[in-house]
């Protein structure tokens, strides 16, 4: 990712549809409020498209859709993956981020994502602006904790979401 970019600012990464069902407008608001309280070079990068375009700001960058390899590279380079949705049964982008060792910051109002993050200690959940800010600041200031959380997420995916494990569970279900 970095080899193809001149912009090397640290970034949070959202991957998904830019729509109200994903609570993307709240993410925009939380990010802008964070930057007002904590000026920094941090950027919010958005992978995906949809009807809720981001505000026009130099520090919010809509990347659109990317090839899978570049998407994985971008996820690996991110400070954190952010999942603002309040209603997910499981987030593929969360698993993708953990697969490459990137921690996640998820909306604590989403029980499933909150449970997954707490279960493996693969990131943080937020319930308000203060807890969002604290999650971002912690990951910015403590690279060792960021690496540890990302690695715990990676191990969690390897233990629970690999193809052989899924096939075994499926076979137990149908046999």
Backbone as ProteinMPNN parsed JSONL, in Angstrom:
{"seq_chain_A": "XXXXXXXXXXXXXXXXXXXXXXXXXXXXXXXXXXXXXXXXXXXXXXXXXXXXXXXXXXXXXXXXXXXXXXXXXXXXXXXXXXXXXXXXXXXXXXXXXXXXXXXXXXXXXXXXXXXXXXXXXXXXXXXXXXXXXXXXXXXXXXXXXXXXXXXXXXXXXXXXXXXXXXXXXXXXXXX", "coords_chain_A": {"N_chain_A": [[0.822, -1.196, 0.0], [1.799, 1.327, 0.935], [3.916, 1.729, -0.821], [2.725, 2.529, -3.148], [1.656, 4.976, -2.632], [1.848, 8.476, -2.021], [0.894, 9.822, 0.14], [1.397, 9.368, 3.379], [0.214, 9.507, 5.833], [-0.97, 8.503, 9.093], [-3.837, 6.335, 9.437], [-7.347, 5.674, 9.974], [-9.502, 3.032, 9.009], [-12.396, 2.436, 7.194], [-14.433, -0.052, 5.829], [-16.87, -0.802, 3.616], [-20.376, -0.41, 2.719], [-21.379, 2.923, 2.032], [-23.68, 4.049, 3.714], [-26.788, 4.72, 5.463], [-27.643, 2.486, 6.965], [-25.31, 1.36, 7.804], [-24.444, 3.157, 9.584], [-22.769, 5.23, 8.884], [-22.712, 8.039, 8.78], [-22.545, 8.775, 11.442], [-19.962, 7.903, 12.009], [-18.478, 9.691, 10.422], [-19.083, 12.065, 11.838], [-18.029, 11.48, 14.402], [-15.304, 11.169, 13.787], [-14.612, 13.739, 12.82], [-15.133, 15.262, 15.13], [-13.244, 14.096, 16.837], [-10.856, 14.945, 15.588], [-11.098, 17.712, 15.951], [-10.809, 17.912, 18.71], [-8.374, 16.663, 19.116], [-5.969, 17.533, 17.419], [-4.181, 16.256, 14.671], [-2.2, 14.385, 12.269], [-3.856, 12.338, 11.466], [-5.977, 10.4, 9.334], [-9.122, 9.535, 7.854], [-9.897, 6.848, 5.952], [-11.946, 5.575, 3.415], [-13.311, 2.664, 2.192], [-15.312, 1.593, -0.352], [-18.613, 2.365, -1.626], [-21.552, 4.453, -1.852], [-24.731, 6.01, -0.976], [-24.314, 7.91, 1.071], [-22.239, 10.17, 1.006], [-18.993, 11.254, 2.107], [-18.172, 14.124, 4.199], [-16.691, 16.968, 2.617], [-13.511, 17.074, 3.13], [-10.04, 17.439, 3.801], [-8.954, 15.443, 5.292], [-10.57, 13.212, 5.179], [-10.924, 10.566, 3.154], [-12.271, 9.199, 0.341], [-11.872, 6.171, -1.052], [-13.161, 4.431, -2.724], [-13.789, 1.363, -4.474], [-11.376, -1.23, -4.224], [-8.894, -3.464, -5.626], [-8.624, -6.822, -4.304], [-6.068, -7.522, -3.227], [-4.798, -5.036, -2.857], [-6.632, -3.92, -1.105], [-6.287, -5.587, 1.147], [-3.612, -4.949, 1.754], [-3.956, -2.251, 2.4], [-5.59, -2.498, 4.635], [-3.795, -3.761, 6.373], [-1.974, -1.718, 6.75], [-3.362, 0.186, 8.146], [-4.027, 2.152, 11.089], [-6.177, 1.357, 12.604], [-9.11, -0.601, 12.021], [-12.421, 0.492, 11.519], [-15.695, -0.027, 12.65], [-18.703, 1.184, 12.456], [-21.357, 0.364, 12.527], [-24.542, -0.362, 14.004], [-25.915, -2.653, 13.86], [-25.042, -5.626, 13.111], [-24.617, -8.963, 12.001], [-22.352, -10.363, 11.652], [-19.221, -9.071, 10.859], [-17.623, -8.971, 7.885], [-15.525, -7.297, 7.113], [-14.331, -6.777, 9.559], [-13.249, -9.298, 10.211], [-11.487, -9.488, 8.048], [-9.714, -7.401, 8.63], [-8.627, -8.262, 11.076], [-7.403, -10.592, 10.128], [-5.129, -9.646, 8.845], [-3.814, -8.608, 10.973], [-4.685, -6.191, 12.099], [-6.087, -4.117, 14.542], [-9.505, -3.496, 15.684], [-11.984, -0.929, 15.974], [-15.054, -0.779, 17.254], [-18.609, -0.133, 17.141], [-20.134, 0.0, 20.199], [-22.825, -0.387, 20.555], [-23.576, -2.376, 18.928], [-24.182, -5.523, 19.563], [-23.075, -7.99, 18.673], [-20.59, -7.341, 17.392], [-19.306, -6.011, 19.482], [-19.162, -8.119, 21.346], [-17.445, -9.9, 19.943], [-15.053, -8.387, 19.766], [-14.427, -7.986, 22.48], [-14.263, -10.619, 23.297], [-11.929, -11.643, 22.071], [-10.092, -9.698, 22.581], [-9.341, -7.972, 20.529], [-9.339, -5.298, 19.901], [-11.162, -2.254, 20.428], [-14.326, -1.161, 21.808], [-16.73, 1.426, 21.362], [-18.972, 3.706, 22.97], [-19.682, 6.269, 23.069], [-18.578, 9.663, 22.311], [-16.316, 10.173, 23.867], [-15.29, 7.586, 24.545], [-14.743, 6.671, 21.99], [-12.748, 8.496, 21.209], [-10.797, 7.855, 23.14], [-10.13, 5.218, 22.441], [-8.958, 5.572, 19.874], [-6.815, 7.311, 20.532], [-5.333, 5.692, 22.292], [-4.438, 3.635, 20.573], [-2.921, 5.166, 18.826], [-0.889, 6.111, 20.492], [0.298, 3.893, 21.635], [1.987, 1.663, 20.195], [2.742, -0.967, 20.741], [0.568, -2.088, 22.113], [-1.304, -1.866, 20.077], [-0.213, -3.654, 18.158], [-0.346, -6.039, 19.679], [-3.134, -6.34, 20.102], [-3.984, -6.553, 17.438], [-2.684, -8.929, 16.723], [-3.938, -10.722, 18.446], [-6.499, -10.62, 17.386], [-5.927, -11.737, 14.874], [-5.178, -14.376, 15.606], [-7.628, -15.201, 16.673], [-9.305, -15.25, 14.391], [-7.976, -17.259, 12.96], [-8.438, -19.419, 14.651], [-11.22, -19.675, 14.662], [-12.481, -19.047, 12.192], [-11.531, -20.232, 9.808], [-11.404, -21.933, 6.585], [-11.223, -24.83, 6.802], [-12.21, -25.177, 9.416], [-14.794, -24.085, 9.185], [-15.891, -25.851, 7.298], [-15.818, -28.249, 8.756], [-17.644, -27.631, 10.831], [-19.937, -27.285, 9.268], [-20.254, -29.866, 8.206], [-20.749, -31.299, 10.532], [-23.181, -30.278, 11.151], [-24.874, -31.079, 9.035], [-24.572, -33.817, 8.907]], "CA_chain_A": [[0.0, 0.0, 0.0], [2.611, 2.547, 1.052], [4.774, 1.893, -1.991], [1.949, 3.139, -4.224], [1.057, 6.223, -2.16], [2.677, 9.548, -1.478], [0.279, 10.209, 1.408], [1.761, 8.354, 4.374], [-0.341, 9.844, 7.141], [-1.665, 7.385, 9.745], [-5.254, 6.394, 9.092], [-8.388, 4.725, 10.34], [-10.067, 2.503, 7.768], [-13.749, 1.879, 7.144], [-14.659, -0.802, 4.587], [-18.267, -1.211, 3.505], [-21.27, 0.512, 2.025], [-21.521, 4.246, 2.64], [-25.135, 4.208, 3.812], [-27.299, 4.907, 6.822], [-27.702, 1.21, 7.665], [-23.978, 1.088, 8.361], [-24.194, 4.221, 10.556], [-21.563, 5.903, 8.404], [-22.747, 9.47, 9.119], [-22.024, 8.918, 12.812], [-18.502, 7.786, 11.937], [-17.972, 10.982, 9.956], [-19.199, 13.02, 12.948], [-17.073, 11.129, 15.465], [-13.955, 11.452, 13.321], [-14.431, 15.203, 12.798], [-15.059, 15.703, 16.531], [-11.935, 13.663, 17.335], [-9.822, 15.828, 15.035], [-11.222, 19.026, 16.589], [-10.294, 17.793, 20.082], [-7.016, 16.109, 19.107], [-5.375, 17.784, 16.097], [-3.13, 15.304, 14.316], [-2.239, 14.073, 10.835], [-4.72, 11.178, 11.249], [-6.909, 10.458, 8.207], [-10.127, 8.478, 7.746], [-9.997, 6.339, 4.588], [-13.194, 4.843, 3.213], [-13.366, 1.717, 1.076], [-16.695, 1.315, -0.683], [-19.397, 3.459, -2.203], [-22.924, 4.474, -1.398], [-25.407, 7.301, -1.047], [-23.91, 8.862, 2.115], [-20.882, 10.636, 0.722], [-18.367, 11.903, 3.257], [-17.995, 15.574, 4.081], [-15.492, 17.319, 1.849], [-12.424, 17.454, 4.033], [-8.738, 16.931, 3.375], [-8.584, 14.298, 6.122], [-11.488, 12.095, 4.942], [-10.602, 10.204, 1.774], [-13.067, 8.107, -0.229], [-11.037, 5.412, -1.977], [-13.984, 3.61, -3.607], [-13.486, -0.059, -4.408], [-10.001, -1.563, -4.564], [-8.64, -4.895, -5.797], [-8.496, -7.518, -3.019], [-4.696, -7.457, -2.702], [-4.564, -3.671, -2.377], [-7.487, -3.761, 0.072], [-5.609, -6.255, 2.264], [-2.442, -4.133, 2.083], [-4.426, -1.047, 3.069], [-6.028, -2.903, 5.979], [-2.606, -4.03, 7.181], [-1.298, -0.448, 7.021], [-4.222, 1.06, 8.948], [-3.914, 2.2, 12.545], [-7.28, 0.504, 13.058], [-10.332, -0.747, 11.234], [-13.546, 1.031, 12.288], [-17.007, -0.578, 12.279], [-19.674, 2.007, 13.176], [-22.717, -0.164, 12.438], [-25.21, -0.774, 15.242], [-26.653, -3.894, 13.602], [-24.324, -6.584, 12.268], [-24.608, -10.334, 12.501], [-20.912, -10.588, 11.642], [-18.621, -8.123, 9.923], [-16.538, -9.527, 7.088], [-14.367, -6.399, 7.142], [-13.676, -6.989, 10.852], [-12.43, -10.502, 10.069], [-10.403, -9.167, 7.116], [-8.737, -6.584, 9.354], [-7.916, -9.134, 12.015], [-6.574, -11.536, 9.377], [-3.85, -9.0, 8.55], [-3.233, -8.121, 12.216], [-5.097, -4.82, 12.411], [-7.162, -4.09, 15.525], [-10.734, -2.818, 15.27], [-12.751, -0.075, 16.884], [-16.425, -1.074, 16.839], [-19.696, 0.508, 17.86], [-20.553, -0.827, 21.326], [-24.26, -0.653, 20.492], [-23.737, -3.611, 18.159], [-23.827, -6.582, 20.513], [-22.241, -9.019, 18.053], [-19.226, -6.849, 17.212], [-18.76, -5.763, 20.823], [-18.829, -9.432, 21.904], [-16.275, -10.438, 19.25], [-13.866, -7.609, 20.143], [-14.123, -8.289, 23.88], [-13.926, -12.05, 23.386], [-10.539, -11.919, 21.695], [-9.279, -8.515, 22.887], [-8.79, -7.562, 19.248], [-9.592, -3.881, 19.658], [-11.971, -1.525, 21.396], [-15.662, -0.725, 21.416], [-17.062, 2.76, 21.866], [-20.39, 3.96, 23.204], [-19.866, 7.717, 22.994], [-17.41, 10.327, 21.723], [-15.164, 10.019, 24.752], [-14.701, 6.252, 24.404], [-14.168, 6.621, 20.637], [-11.484, 9.237, 21.275], [-9.828, 7.104, 23.944], [-9.677, 4.071, 21.646], [-8.041, 6.055, 18.837], [-5.607, 7.827, 21.176], [-4.554, 4.562, 22.814], [-3.757, 2.971, 19.461], [-1.922, 6.094, 18.289], [0.206, 6.327, 21.44], [0.865, 2.642, 22.134], [2.096, 0.71, 19.09], [2.818, -2.344, 21.241], [-0.799, -2.549, 22.353], [-1.923, -2.012, 18.752], [0.272, -4.92, 17.6], [-0.868, -7.141, 20.48], [-4.561, -6.503, 19.793], [-4.081, -7.065, 16.071], [-2.264, -10.33, 16.722], [-5.003, -11.497, 19.092], [-7.543, -10.74, 16.377], [-5.476, -12.697, 13.855], [-5.297, -15.72, 16.185], [-9.051, -15.486, 16.809], [-9.791, -15.642, 13.065], [-7.385, -18.563, 12.629], [-9.056, -20.445, 15.492], [-12.672, -19.802, 14.531], [-13.071, -18.694, 10.902], [-10.815, -20.753, 8.645], [-12.233, -22.819, 5.761], [-11.358, -26.177, 7.386], [-13.092, -25.105, 10.6], [-16.167, -23.878, 8.697], [-16.324, -27.104, 6.674], [-16.062, -29.204, 9.836], [-18.906, -27.247, 11.476], [-21.007, -27.572, 8.322], [-20.427, -31.325, 8.132], [-21.395, -31.723, 11.783], [-24.571, -29.812, 11.086], [-25.669, -31.838, 8.062], [-24.387, -35.285, 9.027]], "C_chain_A": [[0.866, 1.259, 0.0], [3.474, 2.781, -0.177], [4.049, 2.606, -3.124], [1.383, 4.509, -3.839], [2.105, 7.228, -1.725], [2.171, 9.961, -0.101], [0.523, 9.101, 2.435], [1.263, 8.715, 5.777], [-0.99, 8.607, 7.758], [-3.162, 7.493, 9.455], [-6.083, 5.318, 9.78], [-9.009, 4.273, 9.033], [-11.466, 1.957, 7.997], [-13.874, 1.156, 5.81], [-16.099, -1.29, 4.578], [-19.074, -0.186, 2.74], [-21.354, 1.838, 2.785], [-23.013, 4.567, 2.673], [-25.565, 4.256, 5.266], [-27.356, 3.612, 7.61], [-26.379, 0.808, 8.298], [-23.558, 2.17, 9.354], [-22.966, 5.067, 10.186], [-21.55, 7.391, 8.756], [-22.232, 9.702, 10.535], [-20.505, 8.798, 12.825], [-17.9, 9.095, 11.448], [-17.968, 11.99, 11.106], [-18.177, 12.737, 14.041], [-15.634, 11.454, 15.043], [-13.678, 12.955, 13.33], [-14.303, 15.738, 14.219], [-13.718, 15.303, 17.149], [-10.852, 14.63, 16.871], [-9.89, 17.233, 15.633], [-10.619, 19.012, 17.988], [-8.817, 17.41, 20.121], [-6.395, 16.311, 17.732], [-4.191, 16.845, 15.851], [-3.187, 15.08, 12.809], [-3.166, 12.902, 10.494], [-5.752, 11.436, 10.15], [-7.929, 9.329, 8.367], [-10.218, 8.1, 6.276], [-11.212, 5.434, 4.495], [-13.088, 3.952, 1.992], [-14.826, 1.373, 0.843], [-17.361, 2.544, -1.267], [-20.8, 3.389, -1.649], [-23.476, 5.883, -1.374], [-24.971, 8.325, -0.004], [-22.447, 9.253, 1.936], [-20.307, 11.334, 1.945], [-18.348, 13.415, 3.09], [-16.711, 15.859, 3.313], [-14.472, 17.911, 2.791], [-11.151, 16.815, 3.519], [-8.369, 15.655, 4.126], [-9.605, 13.151, 6.089], [-11.396, 11.767, 3.449], [-11.43, 8.998, 1.344], [-12.237, 7.416, -1.304], [-11.868, 4.638, -2.999], [-13.677, 2.142, -3.398], [-12.049, -0.283, -4.864], [-9.878, -3.058, -4.835], [-8.327, -5.533, -4.438], [-7.095, -7.401, -2.416], [-4.405, -6.076, -2.139], [-5.411, -3.391, -1.14], [-6.818, -4.391, 1.297], [-4.374, -5.47, 2.703], [-2.858, -2.873, 2.847], [-4.899, -1.376, 4.484], [-4.83, -3.123, 6.897], [-1.896, -2.738, 7.583], [-2.088, 0.469, 7.949], [-3.851, 1.029, 10.428], [-4.962, 1.282, 13.153], [-8.36, 0.472, 11.997], [-11.464, -0.216, 12.111], [-14.851, 0.467, 11.735], [-18.087, 0.167, 13.066], [-21.095, 1.448, 13.223], [-23.241, -0.583, 13.809], [-25.865, -2.14, 15.084], [-25.903, -4.771, 12.61], [-24.508, -7.969, 12.863], [-23.161, -10.822, 12.559], [-20.354, -9.653, 10.581], [-17.455, -8.781, 9.192], [-15.311, -8.616, 7.144], [-13.627, -6.486, 8.475], [-12.743, -8.201, 10.764], [-11.257, -10.255, 9.119], [-9.311, -8.352, 7.805], [-7.933, -7.445, 10.32], [-6.993, -10.114, 11.294], [-5.203, -10.951, 9.068], [-3.249, -8.33, 9.785], [-3.553, -6.684, 12.572], [-6.237, -4.845, 13.424], [-8.37, -3.313, 15.007], [-11.295, -1.961, 16.392], [-14.193, -0.201, 16.414], [-17.429, -0.331, 17.7], [-20.189, -0.438, 18.954], [-22.037, -1.105, 21.364], [-24.562, -1.895, 19.654], [-23.238, -4.759, 19.035], [-22.867, -7.607, 19.923], [-20.797, -8.538, 17.928], [-18.56, -6.577, 18.558], [-18.313, -7.089, 21.45], [-17.558, -9.987, 21.275], [-14.991, -9.721, 19.693], [-13.455, -7.914, 21.586], [-13.631, -9.722, 24.021], [-12.463, -12.316, 23.078], [-9.586, -10.784, 22.039], [-8.566, -8.027, 21.63], [-9.06, -6.113, 18.897], [-10.421, -3.286, 20.778], [-13.398, -1.38, 20.882], [-15.902, 0.645, 22.045], [-18.565, 2.872, 22.032], [-20.719, 5.44, 23.115], [-18.59, 8.339, 22.427], [-16.158, 10.111, 22.568], [-14.502, 8.649, 24.595], [-14.138, 6.033, 22.997], [-12.795, 7.292, 20.65], [-10.418, 8.438, 22.016], [-9.278, 5.903, 23.178], [-8.647, 4.512, 20.608], [-6.732, 6.529, 19.459], [-4.724, 6.7, 21.701], [-3.781, 3.884, 21.695], [-2.689, 3.863, 18.832], [-0.678, 6.146, 19.182], [0.912, 5.043, 21.871], [0.94, 1.594, 21.021], [2.199, -0.739, 19.552], [1.426, -2.897, 21.521], [-1.534, -2.747, 21.037], [-1.515, -3.347, 18.128], [-0.306, -6.118, 18.344], [-2.333, -7.395, 20.163], [-4.761, -7.048, 18.388], [-3.713, -8.537, 15.992], [-3.318, -11.215, 17.383], [-6.193, -11.655, 18.16], [-7.188, -11.756, 15.318], [-5.615, -14.132, 14.376], [-6.764, -16.14, 16.313], [-9.638, -15.95, 15.475], [-9.255, -17.022, 12.703], [-8.036, -19.691, 13.424], [-10.516, -20.704, 15.151], [-13.233, -19.63, 13.12], [-12.258, -19.152, 9.697], [-11.752, -21.668, 7.861], [-12.327, -24.224, 6.357], [-12.29, -26.196, 8.612], [-14.549, -24.941, 10.166], [-16.718, -25.155, 8.07], [-16.651, -28.156, 7.732], [-17.392, -28.895, 10.531], [-20.092, -27.548, 10.571], [-21.291, -29.069, 8.261], [-21.087, -31.863, 9.386], [-22.868, -31.366, 11.774], [-25.42, -30.698, 10.174], [-25.536, -33.351, 8.186], [-24.961, -35.828, 10.328]], "O_chain_A": [[0.685, 2.147, -0.834], [3.736, 3.93, -0.535], [4.69, 3.224, -3.975], [0.697, 5.136, -4.646], [3.123, 6.869, -1.133], [2.956, 10.407, 0.736], [-0.078, 8.03, 2.359], [1.83, 8.277, 6.779], [-1.505, 7.753, 7.035], [-3.69, 8.587, 9.254], [-5.605, 4.234, 10.114], [-9.046, 5.028, 8.061], [-11.69, 1.126, 8.877], [-13.469, 1.685, 4.775], [-16.5, -2.09, 5.423], [-18.536, 0.773, 2.188], [-21.395, 1.865, 4.015], [-23.541, 5.253, 1.798], [-24.817, 3.888, 6.172], [-27.137, 3.631, 8.821], [-26.348, 0.003, 9.229], [-22.458, 2.119, 9.904], [-22.235, 5.546, 11.052], [-20.482, 7.951, 9.006], [-21.564, 10.7, 10.803], [-19.833, 9.513, 13.569], [-16.907, 9.561, 12.007], [-16.976, 12.685, 11.326], [-17.533, 13.656, 14.547], [-14.845, 11.952, 15.845], [-12.625, 13.391, 13.796], [-13.447, 16.583, 14.484], [-13.122, 16.078, 17.898], [-10.029, 15.079, 17.668], [-8.857, 17.879, 15.806], [-9.99, 19.984, 18.406], [-8.095, 17.785, 21.045], [-6.302, 15.362, 16.954], [-3.324, 16.67, 16.707], [-4.12, 15.536, 12.147], [-3.246, 12.513, 9.329], [-6.319, 12.523, 10.045], [-7.623, 8.289, 8.951], [-10.575, 8.931, 5.441], [-11.47, 4.627, 5.388], [-12.809, 4.424, 0.89], [-15.504, 0.907, 1.759], [-16.758, 3.611, -1.384], [-21.194, 2.389, -1.047], [-22.777, 6.839, -1.711], [-25.237, 9.514, -0.181], [-21.553, 8.744, 2.612], [-21.042, 11.934, 2.729], [-18.491, 13.927, 1.98], [-15.761, 15.078, 3.36], [-14.551, 19.073, 3.192], [-11.188, 15.767, 2.874], [-7.554, 14.869, 3.643], [-9.51, 12.219, 6.887], [-11.744, 12.586, 2.598], [-11.306, 7.912, 1.912], [-11.935, 8.007, -2.341], [-11.342, 4.228, -4.034], [-13.346, 1.718, -2.291], [-11.565, 0.389, -5.775], [-10.678, -3.842, -4.324], [-7.826, -4.865, -3.534], [-6.961, -7.199, -1.209], [-3.826, -5.956, -1.059], [-4.961, -2.702, -0.225], [-6.791, -3.784, 2.367], [-4.119, -5.341, 3.9], [-2.204, -2.476, 3.811], [-4.639, -0.621, 5.421], [-4.849, -2.719, 8.06], [-1.282, -2.676, 8.649], [-1.535, 1.431, 8.481], [-3.415, 0.002, 10.949], [-4.685, 0.53, 14.088], [-8.501, 1.391, 11.19], [-11.468, -0.45, 13.319], [-15.089, 0.476, 10.527], [-18.36, -0.176, 14.216], [-21.952, 2.015, 13.901], [-22.499, -1.084, 14.653], [-26.322, -2.724, 16.066], [-26.11, -4.664, 11.401], [-24.551, -8.13, 14.083], [-22.804, -11.613, 13.433], [-20.959, -9.473, 9.524], [-16.433, -9.108, 9.795], [-14.183, -9.103, 7.215], [-12.412, -6.288, 8.515], [-11.59, -8.138, 11.191], [-10.156, -10.753, 9.354], [-8.123, -8.588, 7.587], [-6.706, -7.36, 10.368], [-5.915, -10.432, 11.798], [-4.214, -11.683, 9.032], [-2.287, -7.57, 9.671], [-2.781, -6.028, 13.27], [-7.245, -5.514, 13.201], [-8.277, -2.573, 14.027], [-11.105, -2.232, 17.578], [-14.525, 0.219, 15.306], [-17.14, 0.05, 18.834], [-20.615, -1.556, 18.661], [-22.482, -1.967, 22.122], [-25.684, -2.403, 19.675], [-22.035, -4.941, 19.222], [-21.94, -8.046, 20.603], [-19.874, -9.253, 18.319], [-17.382, -6.882, 18.746], [-17.223, -7.176, 22.015], [-16.686, -10.489, 21.983], [-13.974, -10.362, 19.959], [-12.27, -8.081, 21.874], [-12.697, -9.999, 24.774], [-11.824, -13.126, 23.749], [-8.383, -10.902, 21.807], [-7.376, -7.713, 21.645], [-9.015, -5.737, 17.726], [-10.387, -3.749, 21.918], [-13.65, -1.464, 19.68], [-15.361, 0.975, 23.101], [-19.333, 2.22, 21.325], [-21.888, 5.825, 23.089], [-17.637, 7.63, 22.103], [-15.071, 9.892, 22.034], [-13.276, 8.564, 24.521], [-13.168, 5.294, 22.826], [-11.811, 6.733, 20.166], [-9.273, 8.355, 21.57], [-8.086, 5.608, 23.262], [-7.588, 3.898, 20.478], [-5.655, 6.189, 18.969], [-3.501, 6.752, 21.566], [-2.596, 3.589, 21.85], [-1.667, 3.368, 18.358], [0.447, 6.217, 18.687], [2.014, 5.102, 22.417], [0.063, 0.737, 20.913], [1.785, -1.646, 18.831], [1.14, -4.05, 21.199], [-2.306, -3.696, 20.895], [-2.362, -4.086, 17.627], [-0.711, -7.101, 17.723], [-2.735, -8.543, 19.974], [-5.613, -7.908, 18.169], [-4.355, -9.304, 15.276], [-3.564, -12.333, 16.93], [-6.83, -12.708, 18.142], [-8.032, -12.55, 14.902], [-6.114, -15.003, 13.664], [-7.101, -17.302, 16.087], [-10.382, -16.93, 15.43], [-9.997, -17.863, 12.196], [-8.17, -20.805, 12.917], [-11.006, -21.82, 15.326], [-14.369, -20.034, 12.873], [-12.301, -18.5, 8.653], [-12.765, -22.128, 8.388], [-13.427, -24.774, 6.415], [-13.061, -27.137, 8.799], [-15.438, -25.588, 10.72], [-17.879, -25.503, 8.285], [-17.646, -28.87, 7.614], [-18.179, -29.806, 10.79], [-21.132, -28.011, 11.039], [-22.45, -29.484, 8.265], [-21.9, -32.784, 9.313], [-23.696, -32.085, 12.334], [-26.558, -31.026, 10.508], [-26.337, -34.085, 7.607], [-24.888, -37.03, 10.581]]}, "name": "protein", "num_of_chains": 1, "seq": "XXXXXXXXXXXXXXXXXXXXXXXXXXXXXXXXXXXXXXXXXXXXXXXXXXXXXXXXXXXXXXXXXXXXXXXXXXXXXXXXXXXXXXXXXXXXXXXXXXXXXXXXXXXXXXXXXXXXXXXXXXXXXXXXXXXXXXXXXXXXXXXXXXXXXXXXXXXXXXXXXXXXXXXXXXXXXXX"}
